[in-house]
Short mmCIF file of C-alpha atoms in Angstrom, two decimals:
data_model
loop_
_atom_site.label_atom_id
_atom_site.label_comp_id
_atom_site.label_asym_id
_atom_site.label_seq_id
_atom_site.Cartn_x
_atom_site.Cartn_y
_atom_site.Cartn_z
CA UNK A 86 21.86 -17.78 12.75
CA UNK A 87 21.43 -20.69 15.10
CA UNK A 88 18.84 -22.21 17.46
CA UNK A 89 15.27 -23.12 16.81
CA UNK A 90 11.92 -21.61 17.94
CA UNK A 91 8.32 -22.49 17.13
CA UNK A 92 7.57 -18.84 16.67
CA UNK A 93 9.76 -18.83 13.32
CA UNK A 94 9.46 -22.40 12.45
CA UNK A 95 7.26 -21.73 9.45
CA UNK A 96 10.05 -19.41 7.86
CA UNK A 97 13.05 -21.59 8.22
CA UNK A 98 12.50 -23.60 5.12
CA UNK A 99 12.30 -21.48 1.95
CA UNK A 100 10.38 -23.11 -0.85
CA UNK A 101 12.02 -24.91 -3.44
CA UNK A 102 11.94 -22.97 -6.84
CA UNK A 103 13.80 -22.64 -10.11
CA UNK A 104 15.65 -19.41 -9.06
CA UNK A 105 16.09 -16.89 -11.64
CA UNK A 106 19.48 -14.89 -12.02
CA UNK A 107 18.83 -11.18 -11.80
CA UNK A 108 22.00 -10.64 -13.77
CA UNK A 109 20.49 -12.40 -16.63
CA UNK A 110 17.19 -10.46 -16.88
CA UNK A 111 13.95 -10.84 -14.84
CA UNK A 112 10.29 -10.99 -15.75
CA UNK A 113 8.41 -7.61 -15.96
CA UNK A 114 6.58 -8.40 -12.78
CA UNK A 115 6.59 -10.92 -10.01
CA UNK A 116 4.35 -12.25 -7.28
CA UNK A 117 6.11 -11.71 -3.85
CA UNK A 118 5.46 -13.72 -0.85
CA UNK A 119 4.90 -11.62 2.26
CA UNK A 120 6.62 -14.15 4.52
CA UNK A 121 10.32 -13.55 4.89
CA UNK A 122 12.51 -16.63 5.20
CA UNK A 123 15.46 -16.89 7.64
CA UNK A 124 18.06 -18.42 5.25
CA UNK A 125 21.45 -17.39 3.59
CA UNK A 126 20.80 -16.98 -0.01
CA UNK A 127 23.67 -14.72 -1.24
CA UNK A 128 23.29 -13.53 -4.75
CA UNK A 129 23.36 -10.48 -7.06
CA UNK A 130 20.27 -8.85 -5.11
CA UNK A 131 22.02 -9.22 -1.62
CA UNK A 132 22.31 -5.96 0.36
CA UNK A 133 23.37 -5.56 4.01
CA UNK A 134 22.89 -3.25 7.01
CA UNK A 135 22.93 -3.35 10.86
CA UNK A 136 20.42 -3.83 13.49
CA UNK A 137 19.98 -1.10 16.30
CA UNK A 138 22.33 -3.36 18.49
CA UNK A 139 25.00 -3.50 15.72
CA UNK A 140 24.27 -7.00 14.36
CA UNK A 141 24.67 -7.66 10.67
CA UNK A 142 21.52 -8.19 8.54
CA UNK A 143 21.60 -9.46 5.10
CA UNK A 144 18.62 -9.44 2.55
CA UNK A 145 18.48 -11.38 -0.57
CA UNK A 146 15.51 -11.80 -3.03
CA UNK A 147 15.05 -15.06 -4.81
CA UNK A 148 12.98 -14.50 -8.15
CA UNK A 149 10.82 -16.97 -9.75
CA UNK A 150 8.64 -16.86 -12.82
CA UNK A 151 4.98 -16.14 -12.03
CA UNK A 152 2.69 -17.73 -10.85
CA UNK A 153 5.38 -19.13 -8.71
CA UNK A 154 6.14 -16.87 -5.57
CA UNK A 155 9.43 -14.98 -5.41
CA UNK A 156 10.47 -14.44 -1.76
CA UNK A 157 12.87 -12.64 0.47
CA UNK A 158 15.51 -14.18 2.64
CA UNK A 159 17.13 -12.60 5.67
CA UNK A 160 20.38 -13.88 7.14
CA UNK A 161 21.49 -12.49 10.58
CA UNK A 162 24.70 -14.39 11.33
CA UNK A 163 24.97 -12.94 14.97
CA UNK A 164 21.35 -13.75 16.08
CA UNK A 165 19.58 -16.77 17.04
CA UNK A 166 16.03 -17.77 15.99
CA UNK A 167 15.02 -16.94 19.63
CA UNK A 168 15.77 -13.35 18.89
CA UNK A 169 12.74 -13.13 16.72
CA UNK A 170 9.64 -12.44 18.58
CA UNK A 171 7.59 -13.55 15.46
CA UNK A 172 8.05 -14.05 11.76
CA UNK A 173 9.67 -11.26 9.76
CA UNK A 174 7.31 -9.77 6.93
CA UNK A 175 7.28 -7.69 3.80
CA UNK A 176 5.32 -4.73 4.89
CA UNK A 177 4.92 -2.83 1.66
CA UNK A 178 6.34 -3.11 -1.87
CA UNK A 179 6.23 0.02 -4.11
CA UNK A 180 8.14 0.25 -7.35
CA UNK A 181 11.87 -0.27 -6.36
CA UNK A 182 11.32 -0.38 -2.60
CA UNK A 183 10.47 -3.04 -0.06
CA UNK A 184 9.75 -2.21 3.41
CA UNK A 185 10.55 -5.10 5.87
CA UNK A 186 9.57 -5.77 9.49
CA UNK A 187 11.80 -7.53 11.87
CA UNK A 188 10.21 -8.20 15.25
CA UNK A 189 13.33 -8.77 17.34
CA UNK A 190 13.45 -9.72 20.81
CA UNK A 191 16.69 -8.75 22.64
CA UNK A 192 15.93 -10.69 25.91
CA UNK A 193 13.13 -12.57 27.52
CA UNK A 194 11.71 -9.16 28.78
CA UNK A 195 8.97 -7.70 26.72
CA UNK A 196 10.42 -4.25 27.40
CA UNK A 197 13.49 -5.26 25.44
CA UNK A 198 11.43 -6.12 22.26
CA UNK A 199 12.13 -4.05 19.18
CA UNK A 200 10.05 -3.66 15.95
CA UNK A 201 12.81 -2.86 13.38
CA UNK A 202 11.99 -1.77 9.95
CA UNK A 203 14.47 -1.87 6.88
CA UNK A 204 14.03 -0.35 3.57
CA UNK A 205 15.49 -2.54 0.57
CA UNK A 206 15.92 -0.54 -2.61
CA UNK A 207 16.89 -1.79 -6.02
CA UNK A 208 17.60 0.96 -8.64
CA UNK A 209 18.52 -0.08 -11.96
CA UNK A 210 22.23 0.25 -12.76
CA UNK A 211 23.29 0.49 -9.23
CA UNK A 212 23.81 -2.02 -6.34
CA UNK A 213 20.85 -2.70 -4.06
CA UNK A 214 20.86 -1.08 -0.72
CA UNK A 215 19.50 -1.86 2.62
CA UNK A 216 18.94 0.84 5.40
CA UNK A 217 17.37 0.66 8.92
CA UNK A 218 14.71 2.97 9.52
CA UNK A 219 15.17 4.82 12.96
CA UNK A 220 12.21 4.97 15.50
CA UNK A 221 10.21 8.19 15.47
CA UNK A 222 10.96 10.39 18.43
CA UNK A 223 8.59 10.05 21.33
CA UNK A 224 7.03 6.90 20.09
CA UNK A 225 8.54 3.44 21.09
CA UNK A 226 7.23 1.64 17.88
CA UNK A 227 5.26 1.74 14.74
CA UNK A 228 2.62 -0.58 13.73
CA UNK A 229 3.34 -2.28 10.36
CA UNK A 230 -0.07 -1.90 8.97
CA UNK A 231 -0.19 1.88 9.36
CA UNK A 232 3.04 2.56 7.15
CA UNK A 233 2.94 3.47 3.43
CA UNK A 234 5.57 4.35 1.00
CA UNK A 235 5.47 7.42 -1.37
CA UNK A 236 8.22 7.45 -4.14
CA UNK A 237 9.75 10.84 -4.81
CA UNK A 238 10.51 10.62 -8.61
CA UNK A 239 13.07 8.18 -9.97
CA UNK A 240 16.03 9.37 -8.07
CA UNK A 241 15.71 6.82 -5.48
CA UNK A 242 14.32 8.98 -2.69
CA UNK A 243 11.11 8.25 -0.70
CA UNK A 244 8.90 9.26 2.06
CA UNK A 245 7.65 6.65 4.70
CA UNK A 246 4.23 7.67 6.16
CA UNK A 247 2.42 6.49 9.08
CA UNK A 248 -1.15 7.44 9.94
CA UNK A 249 -2.30 6.60 13.35
CA UNK A 250 -4.71 7.71 16.15
CA UNK A 251 -3.28 10.54 18.19
CA UNK A 252 -2.23 9.78 21.70
CA UNK A 253 -2.54 13.44 22.71
CA UNK A 254 -5.95 14.46 21.18
CA UNK A 255 -9.06 13.57 23.36
CA UNK A 256 -11.26 14.33 20.35
CA UNK A 257 -10.14 11.43 18.37
CA UNK A 258 -7.74 13.08 16.04
CA UNK A 259 -4.76 11.43 14.17
CA UNK A 260 -1.05 11.94 13.88
CA UNK A 261 0.94 11.79 10.57
CA UNK A 262 4.38 10.49 10.90
CA UNK A 263 6.71 11.29 8.04
CA UNK A 264 10.43 9.79 7.39
CA UNK A 265 12.34 11.44 4.70
CA UNK A 266 15.03 9.36 2.93
CA UNK A 267 16.80 12.68 2.11
CA UNK A 268 16.98 14.00 5.71
CA UNK A 269 17.04 10.73 7.52
CA UNK A 270 14.71 12.00 10.08
CA UNK A 271 11.12 11.90 11.13
CA UNK A 272 8.64 14.75 11.42
CA UNK A 273 5.03 14.70 12.90
CA UNK A 274 2.01 16.72 12.51
CA UNK A 275 -1.54 16.37 13.64
CA UNK A 276 -4.14 15.09 11.18
CA UNK A 277 -7.89 15.67 11.18
CA UNK A 278 -10.92 14.05 9.26
CA UNK A 279 -12.74 16.54 7.03
CA UNK A 280 -16.50 15.70 7.39
CA UNK A 281 -16.15 12.65 9.68
CA UNK A 282 -18.44 9.61 9.02
CA UNK A 283 -20.73 8.21 11.74
CA UNK A 284 -18.96 6.09 14.03
CA UNK A 285 -20.24 2.94 12.58
CA UNK A 286 -18.35 3.81 9.35
CA UNK A 287 -15.30 5.09 10.86
CA UNK A 288 -12.24 2.76 9.88
CA UNK A 289 -10.83 0.86 12.86
CA UNK A 290 -7.88 -0.98 11.25
CA UNK A 291 -5.50 -0.35 8.26
CA UNK A 292 -5.30 -3.59 6.32
CA UNK A 293 -3.19 -1.86 3.51
CA UNK A 294 -1.72 1.36 2.44
CA UNK A 295 -2.04 2.19 -1.27
CA UNK A 296 -0.72 5.07 -3.66
CA UNK A 297 -3.46 7.15 -5.05
CA UNK A 298 -1.52 9.29 -7.46
CA UNK A 299 0.34 12.41 -6.91
CA UNK A 300 1.34 12.78 -3.05
CA UNK A 301 -1.83 10.97 -1.91
CA UNK A 302 -1.84 7.71 -0.02
CA UNK A 303 -4.73 5.85 1.08
CA UNK A 304 -5.06 3.86 4.28
CA UNK A 305 -7.53 1.12 3.54
CA UNK A 306 -10.04 -0.64 6.01
CA UNK A 307 -11.22 -3.31 3.78
CA UNK A 308 -14.44 -3.38 5.69
CA UNK A 309 -15.47 0.17 5.89
CA UNK A 310 -13.46 2.59 3.73
CA UNK A 311 -10.29 4.62 2.73
CA UNK A 312 -8.47 7.42 4.73
CA UNK A 313 -7.01 9.49 2.00
CA UNK A 314 -4.07 12.05 2.97
CA UNK A 315 -1.64 14.23 1.06
CA UNK A 316 1.61 13.17 2.66
CA UNK A 317 3.56 16.21 1.10
CA UNK A 318 1.17 19.02 2.10
CA UNK A 319 2.93 22.14 3.43
CA UNK A 320 0.09 22.80 5.92
CA UNK A 321 0.88 22.65 9.61
CA UNK A 322 -1.76 19.99 9.91
CA UNK A 323 -2.70 17.08 7.58
CA UNK A 324 -6.27 16.86 6.22
CA UNK A 325 -7.76 13.34 5.80
CA UNK A 326 -10.77 12.57 3.69
CA UNK A 327 -12.82 9.46 4.07
CA UNK A 328 -13.98 7.38 1.08
CA UNK A 329 -16.39 4.82 2.00
CA UNK A 330 -16.30 1.35 0.47
CA UNK A 331 -19.58 -0.51 -0.78
CA UNK A 332 -21.19 -2.54 1.86
CA UNK A 333 -20.51 -6.46 1.67
CA UNK A 334 -22.37 -8.72 -0.87
CA UNK A 335 -25.18 -10.39 0.81
CA UNK A 336 -23.40 -13.83 0.89
CA UNK A 337 -20.60 -12.31 2.95
CA UNK A 338 -22.52 -10.32 5.47
CA UNK A 339 -22.41 -13.00 8.06
CA UNK A 340 -18.55 -13.44 7.87
CA UNK A 341 -17.48 -9.84 8.62
CA UNK A 342 -15.53 -11.34 11.59
CA UNK A 343 -13.22 -13.05 9.06
CA UNK A 344 -9.97 -11.73 7.70
CA UNK A 345 -11.14 -9.33 4.89
CA UNK A 346 -8.23 -10.68 2.63
CA UNK A 347 -10.38 -13.79 2.28
CA UNK A 348 -13.04 -12.07 0.24
CA UNK A 349 -11.85 -8.49 -0.48
CA UNK A 350 -9.03 -6.45 -1.97
CA UNK A 351 -8.69 -3.12 -3.51
CA UNK A 352 -6.09 -1.03 -5.61
CA UNK A 353 -5.99 2.29 -7.46
CA UNK A 354 -5.30 2.26 -11.11
CA UNK A 355 -4.93 5.41 -13.10
CA UNK A 356 -6.95 7.36 -10.62
CA UNK A 357 -9.86 4.67 -10.28
CA UNK A 358 -10.31 2.22 -7.49
CA UNK A 359 -10.74 -1.32 -8.31
CA UNK A 360 -12.41 -3.22 -5.65
CA UNK A 361 -12.63 -7.13 -5.90
CA UNK A 362 -14.93 -9.11 -3.73
CA UNK A 363 -15.62 -12.87 -3.77
CA UNK A 364 -19.13 -13.78 -2.43
CA UNK A 365 -19.36 -16.70 -0.38
CA UNK A 366 -22.58 -18.67 -1.23
CA UNK A 367 -23.85 -21.70 0.68
CA UNK A 368 -25.64 -24.05 -1.54
CA UNK A 369 -28.29 -26.31 -0.13
CA UNK A 370 -27.36 -30.06 0.08
CA UNK A 371 -28.45 -32.11 -2.68
CA UNK A 372 -31.39 -34.50 -2.54
CA UNK A 373 -30.28 -38.00 -2.49
CA UNK A 374 -32.86 -38.87 -4.98
CA UNK A 375 -31.72 -36.31 -7.58
#
């Protein structure tokens, strides 16, 4: 990969870490950087695929002992840095899966821009694999924040699910897009909110997608609430339930325009939501006489 571009300048120099060798055993968990670095780091985790234009893509993971960040490196020998419209990212991680987003730009024309997604998979006892996710029919691209991963047992299969506002429903419905690693094809069904909340509570963005147990996924708006959907339902349409989140703590109410990751995060552990919020409190200046 050659050339330089300010759009990807921050991901050209991977951090210096004491890298662990995957063949010698790894820690039970890691902290993974969501930024993907453009660098050739071939090791035992390396897997390869091709872009939609036939260019080679090589993905490797550089492991580090927590609290140091492990990170992902991508090497595309046939591309230049200018071919990236912005920085590549880790979209989701779930068990043995990593969903990666490569915002590629095949020319200076906006219409040639391509948001390509790749699933990296590491199953114990097997070589790692990398596969490109095809675009769903009738939709030019998917938004990274709308995508979640449902793991189908321990056999290495998965469902990639995207919940997004419908383009065809004037009533404000949704669409559930499902990609199966078995059929390697997309399906789509309408999705509707059961007992919709008032407009002021309705989620406007998916900050993250989390597994909730079974075949349930939750699309989280950290300001407002969670859209819950059974991605394996056999119904012809998908039902979506809204779970509101508690209001902001008093010290944070004036900062609702900030990125929510600064003060809030949520996960689901053993069927229970765990919400963490850091309250920002402004202390009055000290008296000089004190």
